[in-house]
Amino acid sequence: MAEENHDESLEFGDNVDMSTFEQILDMDDDEDDKEFSKGIVFGFLEQAEQTFDKMEASLASKDLQELSALGHFLKGSSATLGFVKVKDQCERIQHFGAKKDETGTGNIQDEEYCLRMISEALAEAKKTFNEVAAQMRQYYAES
Amino acid sequence: MDGSAGTASANNSSDFVRKLYKMLEDPSYASVVRWGDEGDSFVVLENEKFTKSILPKHFKHSNFASFVRQLNKYDFHKVRQNNEEGGTSPYGPNAWEFKHPEFKANNKDSLDNIRRKAPAPRKPSAMNEGEIPIQQIDLMNQQLVAQSQQLEQLSQRYAEMAMNQQMVLQEVLRVQKTVLNHEHVIQNVMTFLHSVDAKQRRDSKIMFNTGDTGQTAQLTPTSQSIAVPEDEPASPLQHASKLLNDCNAEVQFNVASMEQLHDLSHKTPGVMSTPPADQHMRNASRAPQSADSSSTLGYARLNNGELDQVVYPMGTNNGIDPMYSEHVNNIPYSLPPKELDPSDPRRQYADGRKKSTFADPGWSRQPRILLVEDDPTCRQIGGKFLYSFCCVIDSALDGLEAVNKIQEGVKYDMILMDIIMPNLDGVSACHLIRQFDRTPIIAMTSNIRSDDIQMYFQHGMDDVLPKPFTRKSLLDMLEKHLSHLKRLPPGMEPPPSATTSSIPQSSTGQSIKDDASSPAQSPAGSMGNWQSPGQYPGVSPIHTNIPNQYAQMANHSPYGTSPHTPITAHIPGRQQQPYQQPQQQPQHRRQISEMSGGVTDMNGFNKRQRVYVQPGPSMGMPGGPQ
C-alpha cells in the first residue's frame, strides 16, 4: 500500500479520501515544501498518538464516556484530513463508548461488550493509523 | 437528674435540642436561663447576658434572634406572657419563656421526639419550586419567541422561494419558446445563406447590400466591408433578421429576469450558486497570469453566456456573414462547447491547485469570521480555507471563549461553531450568545441527525455545516449568509456580463491573446469579482485590443488603417469592399469577425444598438462605448 508516492499521483490506497486530502494540499502556497499541509498532517499524527494513549488508559479504567469523547475528537480531525479508515474506527469508538451500536442509533446495555468492541476498534484504528502515518511520512519525505 | 439516662437515645435527637437541654442542666446559669417552674418550658430571664455569655458557649453565636428562629424551627413556641389582660410573666417582664410539648426537665428521652418542623424544610423547597418554574417559563418563552421568529423566517423564505420558482418556470417557458423561434429563424437564415452565399462570393465581393445583410453582417469584417444599407429591399434574409430582432428583444427581457432569478437562487438556497462561483474565483485568480484567461473567463459565464450569445448575437448575426458559408462555424451555438472543454480541465487542474489559494469571492469588505473549534486540525484547516476566501479570521478554542469574545463586544459577520467542545459546548454557547447578539451562527458538526439539527436551530443556530466540511461547503455557507457583503448586488451584474456576451466570442480572446496578449486582458482577469465573468471585463480589453487586431489584420488585408475605418463602417460598404480579403483566412476568421464586431461596437454600432438596446441596457447591450 505504502509504496510509490509520485508527487502528482498520490497513492494512499483507500486509507485516504483523496478529494478531501487534496483540498488540504491545495492550500499549500508552495507545491514543493508543502509547508501548510505538512504541518497539519504531522500535527495530526502527534495528536492521534496522544489520543490513542488516552484511549488505552480510559479502556483500562473502563471509562466509556471518556472513550466516546476521545473517539469523537479524533474522528473530527481524521475526517477533515480524509483519513477515512481511521475516522471509521474512531466513530465506532465514539458510538460504543456512548453505549450505542455501530450505527449510533440502538442502545446497548452490556458495558463489557462495549469495552470489548472498543478495544477491537482501537486496535484496528491504530493499525490503519500506522499505515497512513507511514504513507504520510514517506510522502512528505519524498516531496 | 439522670443526665446519663438517655444518652443512647440522645443520639437520635437533634444536636440543637441536646445542646439546649445540656445548657439547662447547668445550675450556674439559673439566674439567666433555667427550666420553667413547671419543668415543661424554659425561661430566658436575662436576655442580654444570655446572648452575650451563654449563647456563644453552647451555640457558637451570639445572636438571640437566630436562637429564637432555630427554636421555632423545632417547633418551640414562645409562651405568651399576656394571656390574660395585664398578666405579666411570672418570670418578669423581660423574660422569654419557650415551650415544646416534648421538651421537659427530667425527661431526656422525649427529646428524640423533637424534630425540625416539616414546614421549615418545606418552605425553602416550596420557594425553589416556585423559582424554577419561573426560570423554566422564561426559558421556554425565549425559546418560543426564537422559534416563532425562525418559523417566520422560514415561511418568508419559503414564500420567496415559491415565488422565485414560479418566476423561473415562467421564464423557462418563455425561453423555450424564444429558443424555438430562434432556431427556426436561424435555420431559415442559414439555408438561405448557404444558397446565396456561394454565388455571391463568387460574383464579387461587392455584393448587393441587403439591409439585413448590413445588420447581420456588421459583425463580420466581411459584412462590414460588404454592405450596410440598412433599408434594403426585403429578402428572405431580411425577413429572417427581423424575426431575429424580434426574438432578441423578447429574449433580452427574459434573460435579464432569468439572471436575476439565478442570482436570487444563489442567495436563498445557496446551492447552485457556488459551483460557478468557485470557477469564477479560480478564473479570476488565475486570469491575470494566464494568457488564456479570457477564454476561460468567457467560459465561466457560459450558462448564461450561451443564452446571451444566442440571444444577442453581435449586431444581429453573431458574426455570421450571410455571404460566406464558412461563417456557419461562427454560429454561437456550437462555439461554447468547444471552448468549454479545453478551458475547463485546465482551470481545474492547472490552476486549481495553486491559484485557488487566493480566491476572492468578491466581498465588498473582508468578512470577519469567528471560528470556534477545539480540535487544532480542524481549526487550522478551517482557518486556512477561510483565509483563502479572503476572510479575516479569529478563533476560539471553546464555547466559553467564544461567548466571552462576543460579550466583550467584538463584532463578527459570522460564527462557525463546533458543537462538542470542552468547557462549554457549542449549543450552549450559541444559546448564551443569542441572549444579546444576532450574528449568524453556523453549527459545524458531524452530529447531523435530524433531532440534533432541530436542537441546533432551537437554540438559535442559523445553519449547519456538516463535518468534515469541504472548501466548497464552507464557501457555500459564506455566500449564503454573507450575501450582503458581496461587492455587487447580483441583480446588477447581468448588464456587464451581457455586454460581454454580446461580443459573443470574446472568448476568442484566446487566439487574440496570443498576439495581442495585451495588458488589456489582464485587467479583465484581475477582476476578482466572480459575478463579472471574465467576459465582462473582457469587453473593454477587447476594444483596447482592437487596434492590435487591426494591425494583425493589416497583414492579411488592406485593413492597416483600420482604427479609423470603423467609423465609416456603417456607411455602407463601398469602401469596405476591399476588406473582404481577411476572411479568406479561415483560421482567423472568427476572431477577426469578432474583433470587427467589437470595433463596430465602438463606432457605428452604437447607433444601431441604441435602437434595441434600450429595453435592457442591463442586458448587456454591447454598449459600444465602455
JSON list of C-alpha atoms in Angstrom, two decimals, chain A residues 8 10 20 22-31 36 39-40 43-44 47 72-73 75-77 79-81 94 104-105, chain B residues 282 352-354 356-358 374-378 380-382 384-385 388 418 420 445-447 449 467-472:
[
{"chain": "A", "resi": 8, "resn": "GLU", "atom": "CA", "xyz": [1.43, 14.09, -8.55]},
{"chain": "A", "resi": 10, "resn": "LEU", "atom": "CA", "xyz": [-0.60, 10.22, -4.77]},
{"chain": "A", "resi": 20, "resn": "THR", "atom": "CA", "xyz": [-10.60, 15.64, 0.88]},
{"chain": "A", "resi": 22, "resn": "GLU", "atom": "CA", "xyz": [-6.20, 17.24, -1.94]},
{"chain": "A", "resi": 23, "resn": "GLN", "atom": "CA", "xyz": [-8.15, 20.15, -0.64]},
{"chain": "A", "resi": 24, "resn": "ILE", "atom": "CA", "xyz": [-5.56, 20.46, 2.05]},
{"chain": "A", "resi": 25, "resn": "LEU", "atom": "CA", "xyz": [-2.75, 20.11, -0.43]},
{"chain": "A", "resi": 26, "resn": "ASP", "atom": "CA", "xyz": [-4.39, 22.82, -2.47]},
{"chain": "A", "resi": 27, "resn": "MET", "atom": "CA", "xyz": [-3.86, 25.14, 0.40]},
{"chain": "A", "resi": 28, "resn": "ASP", "atom": "CA", "xyz": [-0.12, 24.84, 0.17]},
{"chain": "A", "resi": 29, "resn": "ASP", "atom": "CA", "xyz": [1.35, 28.04, -1.11]},
{"chain": "A", "resi": 30, "resn": "ASP", "atom": "CA", "xyz": [4.36, 26.24, -2.34]},
{"chain": "A", "resi": 31, "resn": "GLU", "atom": "CA", "xyz": [3.95, 22.93, -4.08]},
{"chain": "A", "resi": 36, "resn": "PHE", "atom": "CA", "xyz": [0.92, 24.09, 5.40]},
{"chain": "A", "resi": 39, "resn": "GLY", "atom": "CA", "xyz": [2.22, 21.00, 9.44]},
{"chain": "A", "resi": 40, "resn": "ILE", "atom": "CA", "xyz": [-1.37, 19.89, 9.59]},
{"chain": "A", "resi": 43, "resn": "GLY", "atom": "CA", "xyz": [0.20, 17.80, 13.90]},
{"chain": "A", "resi": 44, "resn": "PHE", "atom": "CA", "xyz": [-2.50, 15.26, 13.41]},
{"chain": "A", "resi": 47, "resn": "GLN", "atom": "CA", "xyz": [-2.39, 14.34, 18.23]},
{"chain": "A", "resi": 72, "resn": "HIS", "atom": "CA", "xyz": [-15.44, 11.85, 18.66]},
{"chain": "A", "resi": 73, "resn": "PHE", "atom": "CA", "xyz": [-12.48, 14.12, 18.93]},
{"chain": "A", "resi": 75, "resn": "LYS", "atom": "CA", "xyz": [-13.00, 11.37, 14.35]},
{"chain": "A", "resi": 76, "resn": "GLY", "atom": "CA", "xyz": [-13.29, 15.05, 13.58]},
{"chain": "A", "resi": 77, "resn": "SER", "atom": "CA", "xyz": [-9.70, 15.67, 12.68]},
{"chain": "A", "resi": 79, "resn": "ALA", "atom": "CA", "xyz": [-12.30, 13.09, 8.78]},
{"chain": "A", "resi": 80, "resn": "THR", "atom": "CA", "xyz": [-11.17, 16.58, 7.95]},
{"chain": "A", "resi": 81, "resn": "LEU", "atom": "CA", "xyz": [-7.93, 15.24, 6.57]},
{"chain": "A", "resi": 94, "resn": "GLN", "atom": "CA", "xyz": [-17.49, 7.05, 19.86]},
{"chain": "A", "resi": 104, "resn": "GLY", "atom": "CA", "xyz": [-25.13, 5.15, 16.72]},
{"chain": "A", "resi": 105, "resn": "THR", "atom": "CA", "xyz": [-28.83, 4.51, 16.99]},
{"chain": "B", "resi": 282, "resn": "ARG", "atom": "CA", "xyz": [-10.42, 30.39, -9.83]},
{"chain": "B", "resi": 352, "resn": "GLY", "atom": "CA", "xyz": [-6.86, 24.75, -9.33]},
{"chain": "B", "resi": 353, "resn": "ARG", "atom": "CA", "xyz": [-4.01, 23.82, -7.17]},
{"chain": "B", "resi": 354, "resn": "LYS", "atom": "CA", "xyz": [-2.07, 26.85, -6.60]},
{"chain": "B", "resi": 356, "resn": "SER", "atom": "CA", "xyz": [-7.06, 28.61, -5.62]},
{"chain": "B", "resi": 357, "resn": "THR", "atom": "CA", "xyz": [-5.21, 29.68, -2.58]},
{"chain": "B", "resi": 358, "resn": "PHE", "atom": "CA", "xyz": [-6.48, 33.11, -3.12]},
{"chain": "B", "resi": 374, "resn": "ASP", "atom": "CA", "xyz": [-11.28, 22.81, 19.94]},
{"chain": "B", "resi": 375, "resn": "ASP", "atom": "CA", "xyz": [-9.59, 20.47, 17.51]},
{"chain": "B", "resi": 376, "resn": "PRO", "atom": "CA", "xyz": [-6.42, 22.07, 16.19]},
{"chain": "B", "resi": 377, "resn": "THR", "atom": "CA", "xyz": [-6.53, 20.18, 12.92]},
{"chain": "B", "resi": 378, "resn": "CYS", "atom": "CA", "xyz": [-9.98, 21.33, 12.02]},
{"chain": "B", "resi": 380, "resn": "GLN", "atom": "CA", "xyz": [-6.16, 25.16, 11.13]},
{"chain": "B", "resi": 381, "resn": "ILE", "atom": "CA", "xyz": [-7.79, 23.81, 8.03]},
{"chain": "B", "resi": 382, "resn": "GLY", "atom": "CA", "xyz": [-10.96, 25.77, 8.51]},
{"chain": "B", "resi": 384, "resn": "LYS", "atom": "CA", "xyz": [-6.86, 28.30, 6.08]},
{"chain": "B", "resi": 385, "resn": "PHE", "atom": "CA", "xyz": [-9.90, 27.81, 3.91]},
{"chain": "B", "resi": 388, "resn": "SER", "atom": "CA", "xyz": [-8.24, 31.65, 1.13]},
{"chain": "B", "resi": 418, "resn": "ASP", "atom": "CA", "xyz": [-18.15, 23.37, 16.68]},
{"chain": "B", "resi": 420, "resn": "ILE", "atom": "CA", "xyz": [-18.79, 19.22, 21.09]},
{"chain": "B", "resi": 445, "resn": "THR", "atom": "CA", "xyz": [-20.51, 19.22, 13.38]},
{"chain": "B", "resi": 446, "resn": "SER", "atom": "CA", "xyz": [-20.62, 15.63, 12.37]},
{"chain": "B", "resi": 447, "resn": "ASN", "atom": "CA", "xyz": [-23.69, 15.10, 14.51]},
{"chain": "B", "resi": 449, "resn": "ARG", "atom": "CA", "xyz": [-29.18, 13.60, 12.81]},
{"chain": "B", "resi": 467, "resn": "LYS", "atom": "CA", "xyz": [-18.23, 17.89, 9.19]},
{"chain": "B", "resi": 468, "resn": "PRO", "atom": "CA", "xyz": [-15.95, 17.15, 7.63]},
{"chain": "B", "resi": 469, "resn": "PHE", "atom": "CA", "xyz": [-16.54, 20.32, 5.73]},
{"chain": "B", "resi": 470, "resn": "THR", "atom": "CA", "xyz": [-15.00, 20.96, 2.37]},
{"chain": "B", "resi": 471, "resn": "ARG", "atom": "CA", "xyz": [-13.76, 24.13, 0.87]},
{"chain": "B", "resi": 472, "resn": "LYS", "atom": "CA", "xyz": [-16.81, 24.29, -1.23]}
]
